[in-house]
């Protein structure tokens, strides 16, 4: 099976947390449980006047890539609601073609509850 | 502002899959789930400014809202959505919502368990009885209606006062009306423009690729982070759309924020010194001849005088005042002026300083002399011909308010004599003078009041304890209406009416209050809940009771809605099938005679030009030209205070989680920002002996607040930033605790009566303070929040 993933153009991720809350609503995750979290790296100064500040949505071990939605042809709910429109769902091969090294990007291929396979 | 006939097909986002709901009608059945989907353009509550984002509301066979999703058919939001509407279900079915009218004896104000549930008939009888009795004794002017920001109720405040309460005293309770209106006033007085907005192609069917549009080369965000804030009704992430299309950013902001790290220029000024930057940028542009000579010659008034004035503030001088390198001011001015199209979003920070009207004057001048007003990709405007009065036969879909038609009564508006520009334009009594009136009964007693979308003790008002005491001293009967019990209602109200949310009632929304050509939507009801009534429905019900003659012409709520919000030729049912219709717009209206009521070319000002030398300011007793003035409390103006209060305090940077004081009881939102934060530079914290996460006492000569330290280089070492709007719905509501509203309220440190000459502006963004670490721990227990509010009704 083709590996599916999320391409995130974190160059322009504003950290709006729509992915986090969408995921909680879609999967009914309560306080303390997350399917995706926005990693907040910054601000810290690289040199005077220039800061590193990247916000990167990172799927957790509760991310199932919205299998209920994607099996019906819809995109994961985090992708649908992303205010900056910087998330894309697709096959990793197709997503990789959208990476050309000119901007900050990352592809995630999350696995849902990976611990369930630890004793297999 | 005229609308297009029908909704245009939305431009599909690349990330949206091929299976989607594009082209679906306003109500349809979802094939996968069998749920009924109602498309809606929502406004409030839950609180927001009128962006009118597109939602798909999924209801089951019992009429219960089970799911919310962004509507990809919306021309601007295109399916995207922020956390507050994503969590709408948690707000709608929150177990602490007010669902029925309740009353309480006046002598039991502050007692959380003294409320008694009553019927609507009983509530209306009681209101009518007390209203008739008190206004009979003290006059109609003894009624004051406290308006809040953004929400439909707050915006309808003037209409309530004019049509229902029949009092001249609508009062936005923030000192100096330090929110939005100063910008409107400056825009109106300078150019006859209500609010020149950043043009993000919101009214064009092809959006950014529309042939009429031009992507601006430069975008200036001045005292505004539109992605995080609810930027006066604009879709904030349009800035990201523009950055993807090549726009360069110029940020004027006292804090490093995420956007400043992506900006070509970040002018990180000392809070409150913006006018100096504005004058210096004008000076650079004029001295270097970078302005639009043709526009200045044809359409500006007072250019020579302006040039002379801003020459007194060269970039080197501004650099010293603001703490920004002169070469950055020069570089930013050049980037802005040399762009073929450039646009400015001017933020709330403009209003939150005593010197704010002068900053606004500078910003309008920048827009004007570079020829960016009404240019594609510049500042989009409605033109000046839009009346603010609803009483018109035109087919105009916007959001006007009604003015009181009794001139004698209108003349009694508190502050009209002292601040005629403020009161005359806003149709509001002056906030600071209204406070004084409640403290002294001068010029006459205020004895009865109501809240319209306002939680002043937690959010809007400076020196909130003083406001509480003044209200409890003077008002014999106070009416509240809201979705949730607030500290303000708990402390001072005698009756509370349950307010419907955005999914429980039909209404309309004009994006950005209709002050820019964008789009017009319908808020479509899909849920029936308790005894709740919508803001305008409540206006209809109360109006029928208290002013039946005025409401004779309305046979239903929908008649009133039509009268107030849209033209005479279309019905709500017809509009709602379109859900969201873009406005018609023409650029360069000033050349075509579309900006003045008389149809002549030019701007809607006495001179027909953009008044850089402002005759309106002059008429009302202010300098016609911009000038820089230090904040009343600052390292320069009050150096003697620095020993006690060595830091500049700026407040109220927005979070994604909350709309002002709302949403603290929504677990999935509170979790994003559980505690009230104060930002301290790590270098400063080290000197203070404060560590990250420690609770601190932030204080000055006016008061104190306890907030949790967040150490960050976002603020310079001599600046402290504190969040606003905090209270704790999980805590005891009984007086004096009142949900802990005093503990972390940064407005305790902000004084009233430090307004500008025209009565506008107050120092919410530029005070002095000190900070000390404490041994206290007020950390929010998120499990407690989940347990208390997480189980939905």
mmCIF file with all atom_site columns, N, CA and C in Angstrom, chain B residues 76-111:
data_model
loop_
_atom_site.group_PDB
_atom_site.id
_atom_site.type_symbol
_atom_site.label_atom_id
_atom_site.label_alt_id
_atom_site.label_comp_id
_atom_site.label_asym_id
_atom_site.label_entity_id
_atom_site.label_seq_id
_atom_site.pdbx_PDB_ins_code
_atom_site.Cartn_x
_atom_site.Cartn_y
_atom_site.Cartn_z
_atom_site.occupancy
_atom_site.B_iso_or_equiv
_atom_site.pdbx_formal_charge
_atom_site.auth_seq_id
_atom_site.auth_comp_id
_atom_site.auth_asym_id
_atom_site.auth_atom_id
_atom_site.pdbx_PDB_model_num
ATOM 1   N N  . UNK B 1 76  ? -14.191 33.840 0.748  1.00 0.00 ? 76  UNK B N  1
ATOM 2   C CA . UNK B 1 76  ? -12.943 34.275 1.388  1.00 0.00 ? 76  UNK B CA 1
ATOM 3   C C  . UNK B 1 76  ? -12.370 33.219 2.333  1.00 0.00 ? 76  UNK B C  1
ATOM 4   N N  . UNK B 1 77  ? -13.199 32.614 3.166  1.00 0.00 ? 77  UNK B N  1
ATOM 5   C CA . UNK B 1 77  ? -12.643 31.638 4.102  1.00 0.00 ? 77  UNK B CA 1
ATOM 6   C C  . UNK B 1 77  ? -12.447 30.269 3.441  1.00 0.00 ? 77  UNK B C  1
ATOM 7   N N  . UNK B 1 78  ? -13.202 29.929 2.426  1.00 0.00 ? 78  UNK B N  1
ATOM 8   C CA . UNK B 1 78  ? -12.969 28.754 1.573  1.00 0.00 ? 78  UNK B CA 1
ATOM 9   C C  . UNK B 1 78  ? -12.836 27.437 2.334  1.00 0.00 ? 78  UNK B C  1
ATOM 10  N N  . UNK B 1 79  ? -13.517 27.331 3.472  1.00 0.00 ? 79  UNK B N  1
ATOM 11  C CA . UNK B 1 79  ? -13.460 26.092 4.258  1.00 0.00 ? 79  UNK B CA 1
ATOM 12  C C  . UNK B 1 79  ? -12.576 26.208 5.477  1.00 0.00 ? 79  UNK B C  1
ATOM 13  N N  . UNK B 1 80  ? -11.713 27.210 5.486  1.00 0.00 ? 80  UNK B N  1
ATOM 14  C CA . UNK B 1 80  ? -10.806 27.402 6.629  1.00 0.00 ? 80  UNK B CA 1
ATOM 15  C C  . UNK B 1 80  ? -11.590 27.940 7.826  1.00 0.00 ? 80  UNK B C  1
ATOM 16  N N  . UNK B 1 81  ? -11.102 27.635 9.013  1.00 0.00 ? 81  UNK B N  1
ATOM 17  C CA . UNK B 1 81  ? -11.871 28.017 10.195 1.00 0.00 ? 81  UNK B CA 1
ATOM 18  C C  . UNK B 1 81  ? -10.967 28.150 11.408 1.00 0.00 ? 81  UNK B C  1
ATOM 19  N N  . UNK B 1 82  ? -11.315 29.055 12.313 1.00 0.00 ? 82  UNK B N  1
ATOM 20  C CA . UNK B 1 82  ? -10.499 29.217 13.520 1.00 0.00 ? 82  UNK B CA 1
ATOM 21  C C  . UNK B 1 82  ? -11.069 28.396 14.665 1.00 0.00 ? 82  UNK B C  1
ATOM 22  N N  . UNK B 1 83  ? -10.286 28.234 15.712 1.00 0.00 ? 83  UNK B N  1
ATOM 23  C CA . UNK B 1 83  ? -10.626 27.321 16.804 1.00 0.00 ? 83  UNK B CA 1
ATOM 24  C C  . UNK B 1 83  ? -11.956 27.647 17.480 1.00 0.00 ? 83  UNK B C  1
ATOM 25  N N  . UNK B 1 84  ? -12.334 28.918 17.495 1.00 0.00 ? 84  UNK B N  1
ATOM 26  C CA . UNK B 1 84  ? -13.525 29.284 18.268 1.00 0.00 ? 84  UNK B CA 1
ATOM 27  C C  . UNK B 1 84  ? -14.806 28.768 17.620 1.00 0.00 ? 84  UNK B C  1
ATOM 28  N N  . UNK B 1 85  ? -14.839 28.720 16.295 1.00 0.00 ? 85  UNK B N  1
ATOM 29  C CA . UNK B 1 85  ? -16.010 28.110 15.656 1.00 0.00 ? 85  UNK B CA 1
ATOM 30  C C  . UNK B 1 85  ? -15.838 26.603 15.504 1.00 0.00 ? 85  UNK B C  1
ATOM 31  N N  . UNK B 1 86  ? -14.606 26.140 15.409 1.00 0.00 ? 86  UNK B N  1
ATOM 32  C CA . UNK B 1 86  ? -14.395 24.689 15.375 1.00 0.00 ? 86  UNK B CA 1
ATOM 33  C C  . UNK B 1 86  ? -14.963 24.066 16.653 1.00 0.00 ? 86  UNK B C  1
ATOM 34  N N  . UNK B 1 87  ? -14.821 24.788 17.772 1.00 0.00 ? 87  UNK B N  1
ATOM 35  C CA . UNK B 1 87  ? -15.330 24.294 19.061 1.00 0.00 ? 87  UNK B CA 1
ATOM 36  C C  . UNK B 1 87  ? -16.737 24.820 19.365 1.00 0.00 ? 87  UNK B C  1
ATOM 37  N N  . UNK B 1 88  ? -17.462 25.220 18.348 1.00 0.00 ? 88  UNK B N  1
ATOM 38  C CA . UNK B 1 88  ? -18.788 25.825 18.542 1.00 0.00 ? 88  UNK B CA 1
ATOM 39  C C  . UNK B 1 88  ? -19.754 24.918 19.310 1.00 0.00 ? 88  UNK B C  1
ATOM 40  N N  . UNK B 1 89  ? -19.681 23.610 19.023 1.00 0.00 ? 89  UNK B N  1
ATOM 41  C CA . UNK B 1 89  ? -20.540 22.640 19.697 1.00 0.00 ? 89  UNK B CA 1
ATOM 42  C C  . UNK B 1 89  ? -20.315 22.681 21.215 1.00 0.00 ? 89  UNK B C  1
ATOM 43  N N  . UNK B 1 90  ? -19.075 22.862 21.632 1.00 0.00 ? 90  UNK B N  1
ATOM 44  C CA . UNK B 1 90  ? -18.741 22.894 23.063 1.00 0.00 ? 90  UNK B CA 1
ATOM 45  C C  . UNK B 1 90  ? -19.260 24.173 23.729 1.00 0.00 ? 90  UNK B C  1
ATOM 46  N N  . UNK B 1 91  ? -19.420 25.215 22.950 1.00 0.00 ? 91  UNK B N  1
ATOM 47  C CA . UNK B 1 91  ? -19.986 26.474 23.434 1.00 0.00 ? 91  UNK B CA 1
ATOM 48  C C  . UNK B 1 91  ? -21.505 26.326 23.496 1.00 0.00 ? 91  UNK B C  1
ATOM 49  N N  . UNK B 1 92  ? -22.061 25.804 22.400 1.00 0.00 ? 92  UNK B N  1
ATOM 50  C CA . UNK B 1 92  ? -23.517 25.654 22.273 1.00 0.00 ? 92  UNK B CA 1
ATOM 51  C C  . UNK B 1 92  ? -24.097 24.820 23.418 1.00 0.00 ? 92  UNK B C  1
ATOM 52  N N  . UNK B 1 93  ? -23.480 23.676 23.676 1.00 0.00 ? 93  UNK B N  1
ATOM 53  C CA . UNK B 1 93  ? -24.045 22.751 24.667 1.00 0.00 ? 93  UNK B CA 1
ATOM 54  C C  . UNK B 1 93  ? -23.298 22.773 25.994 1.00 0.00 ? 93  UNK B C  1
ATOM 55  N N  . UNK B 1 94  ? -22.539 23.834 26.224 1.00 0.00 ? 94  UNK B N  1
ATOM 56  C CA . UNK B 1 94  ? -21.844 23.962 27.505 1.00 0.00 ? 94  UNK B CA 1
ATOM 57  C C  . UNK B 1 94  ? -22.856 23.955 28.642 1.00 0.00 ? 94  UNK B C  1
ATOM 58  N N  . UNK B 1 95  ? -22.540 23.192 29.709 1.00 0.00 ? 95  UNK B N  1
ATOM 59  C CA . UNK B 1 95  ? -23.527 23.028 30.781 1.00 0.00 ? 95  UNK B CA 1
ATOM 60  C C  . UNK B 1 95  ? -23.677 24.275 31.660 1.00 0.00 ? 95  UNK B C  1
ATOM 61  N N  . UNK B 1 96  ? -22.876 25.312 31.416 1.00 0.00 ? 96  UNK B N  1
ATOM 62  C CA . UNK B 1 96  ? -23.037 26.522 32.231 1.00 0.00 ? 96  UNK B CA 1
ATOM 63  C C  . UNK B 1 96  ? -23.758 27.639 31.474 1.00 0.00 ? 96  UNK B C  1
ATOM 64  N N  . UNK B 1 97  ? -24.359 27.317 30.346 1.00 0.00 ? 97  UNK B N  1
ATOM 65  C CA . UNK B 1 97  ? -25.081 28.372 29.607 1.00 0.00 ? 97  UNK B CA 1
ATOM 66  C C  . UNK B 1 97  ? -26.333 28.835 30.350 1.00 0.00 ? 97  UNK B C  1
ATOM 67  N N  . UNK B 1 98  ? -26.674 30.080 30.148 1.00 0.00 ? 98  UNK B N  1
ATOM 68  C CA . UNK B 1 98  ? -27.937 30.615 30.682 1.00 0.00 ? 98  UNK B CA 1
ATOM 69  C C  . UNK B 1 98  ? -29.025 30.287 29.657 1.00 0.00 ? 98  UNK B C  1
ATOM 70  N N  . UNK B 1 99  ? -30.072 29.575 30.097 1.00 0.00 ? 99  UNK B N  1
ATOM 71  C CA . UNK B 1 99  ? -31.102 29.134 29.156 1.00 0.00 ? 99  UNK B CA 1
ATOM 72  C C  . UNK B 1 99  ? -32.479 29.732 29.431 1.00 0.00 ? 99  UNK B C  1
ATOM 73  N N  . UNK B 1 100 ? -32.634 30.380 30.584 1.00 0.00 ? 100 UNK B N  1
ATOM 74  C CA . UNK B 1 100 ? -33.933 30.949 30.930 1.00 0.00 ? 100 UNK B CA 1
ATOM 75  C C  . UNK B 1 100 ? -33.729 32.319 31.575 1.00 0.00 ? 100 UNK B C  1
ATOM 76  N N  . UNK B 1 101 ? -34.753 33.192 31.479 1.00 0.00 ? 101 UNK B N  1
ATOM 77  C CA . UNK B 1 101 ? -34.642 34.479 32.180 1.00 0.00 ? 101 UNK B CA 1
ATOM 78  C C  . UNK B 1 101 ? -34.537 34.242 33.695 1.00 0.00 ? 101 UNK B C  1
ATOM 79  N N  . UNK B 1 102 ? -33.805 35.125 34.358 1.00 0.00 ? 102 UNK B N  1
ATOM 80  C CA . UNK B 1 102 ? -33.660 35.016 35.817 1.00 0.00 ? 102 UNK B CA 1
ATOM 81  C C  . UNK B 1 102 ? -33.698 36.423 36.415 1.00 0.00 ? 102 UNK B C  1
ATOM 82  N N  . UNK B 1 103 ? -34.196 36.509 37.640 1.00 0.00 ? 103 UNK B N  1
ATOM 83  C CA . UNK B 1 103 ? -34.194 37.807 38.332 1.00 0.00 ? 103 UNK B CA 1
ATOM 84  C C  . UNK B 1 103 ? -33.594 37.650 39.729 1.00 0.00 ? 103 UNK B C  1
ATOM 85  N N  . UNK B 1 104 ? -33.257 38.784 40.326 1.00 0.00 ? 104 UNK B N  1
ATOM 86  C CA . UNK B 1 104 ? -32.634 38.798 41.649 1.00 0.00 ? 104 UNK B CA 1
ATOM 87  C C  . UNK B 1 104 ? -32.922 40.167 42.266 1.00 0.00 ? 104 UNK B C  1
ATOM 88  N N  . UNK B 1 105 ? -33.127 40.221 43.578 1.00 0.00 ? 105 UNK B N  1
ATOM 89  C CA . UNK B 1 105 ? -33.358 41.518 44.225 1.00 0.00 ? 105 UNK B CA 1
ATOM 90  C C  . UNK B 1 105 ? -32.099 42.380 44.159 1.00 0.00 ? 105 UNK B C  1
ATOM 91  N N  . UNK B 1 106 ? -32.307 43.685 44.092 1.00 0.00 ? 106 UNK B N  1
ATOM 92  C CA . UNK B 1 106 ? -31.163 44.580 43.990 1.00 0.00 ? 106 UNK B CA 1
ATOM 93  C C  . UNK B 1 106 ? -30.200 44.400 45.166 1.00 0.00 ? 106 UNK B C  1
ATOM 94  N N  . UNK B 1 107 ? -30.755 44.198 46.373 1.00 0.00 ? 107 UNK B N  1
ATOM 95  C CA . UNK B 1 107 ? -29.855 44.086 47.525 1.00 0.00 ? 107 UNK B CA 1
ATOM 96  C C  . UNK B 1 107 ? -29.113 42.737 47.548 1.00 0.00 ? 107 UNK B C  1
ATOM 97  N N  . UNK B 1 108 ? -29.383 41.887 46.567 1.00 0.00 ? 108 UNK B N  1
ATOM 98  C CA . UNK B 1 108 ? -28.639 40.618 46.492 1.00 0.00 ? 108 UNK B CA 1
ATOM 99  C C  . UNK B 1 108 ? -27.641 40.590 45.329 1.00 0.00 ? 108 UNK B C  1
ATOM 100 N N  . UNK B 1 109 ? -27.363 41.763 44.766 1.00 0.00 ? 109 UNK B N  1
ATOM 101 C CA . UNK B 1 109 ? -26.331 41.811 43.728 1.00 0.00 ? 109 UNK B CA 1
ATOM 102 C C  . UNK B 1 109 ? -25.053 41.184 44.264 1.00 0.00 ? 109 UNK B C  1
ATOM 103 N N  . UNK B 1 110 ? -24.408 40.398 43.426 1.00 0.00 ? 110 UNK B N  1
ATOM 104 C CA . UNK B 1 110 ? -23.173 39.750 43.866 1.00 0.00 ? 110 UNK B CA 1
ATOM 105 C C  . UNK B 1 110 ? -23.412 38.364 44.460 1.00 0.00 ? 110 UNK B C  1
ATOM 106 N N  . UNK B 1 111 ? -24.678 38.015 44.730 1.00 0.00 ? 111 UNK B N  1
ATOM 107 C CA . UNK B 1 111 ? -24.946 36.675 45.279 1.00 0.00 ? 111 UNK B CA 1
ATOM 108 C C  . UNK B 1 111 ? -25.285 35.711 44.143 1.00 0.00 ? 111 UNK B C  1
#
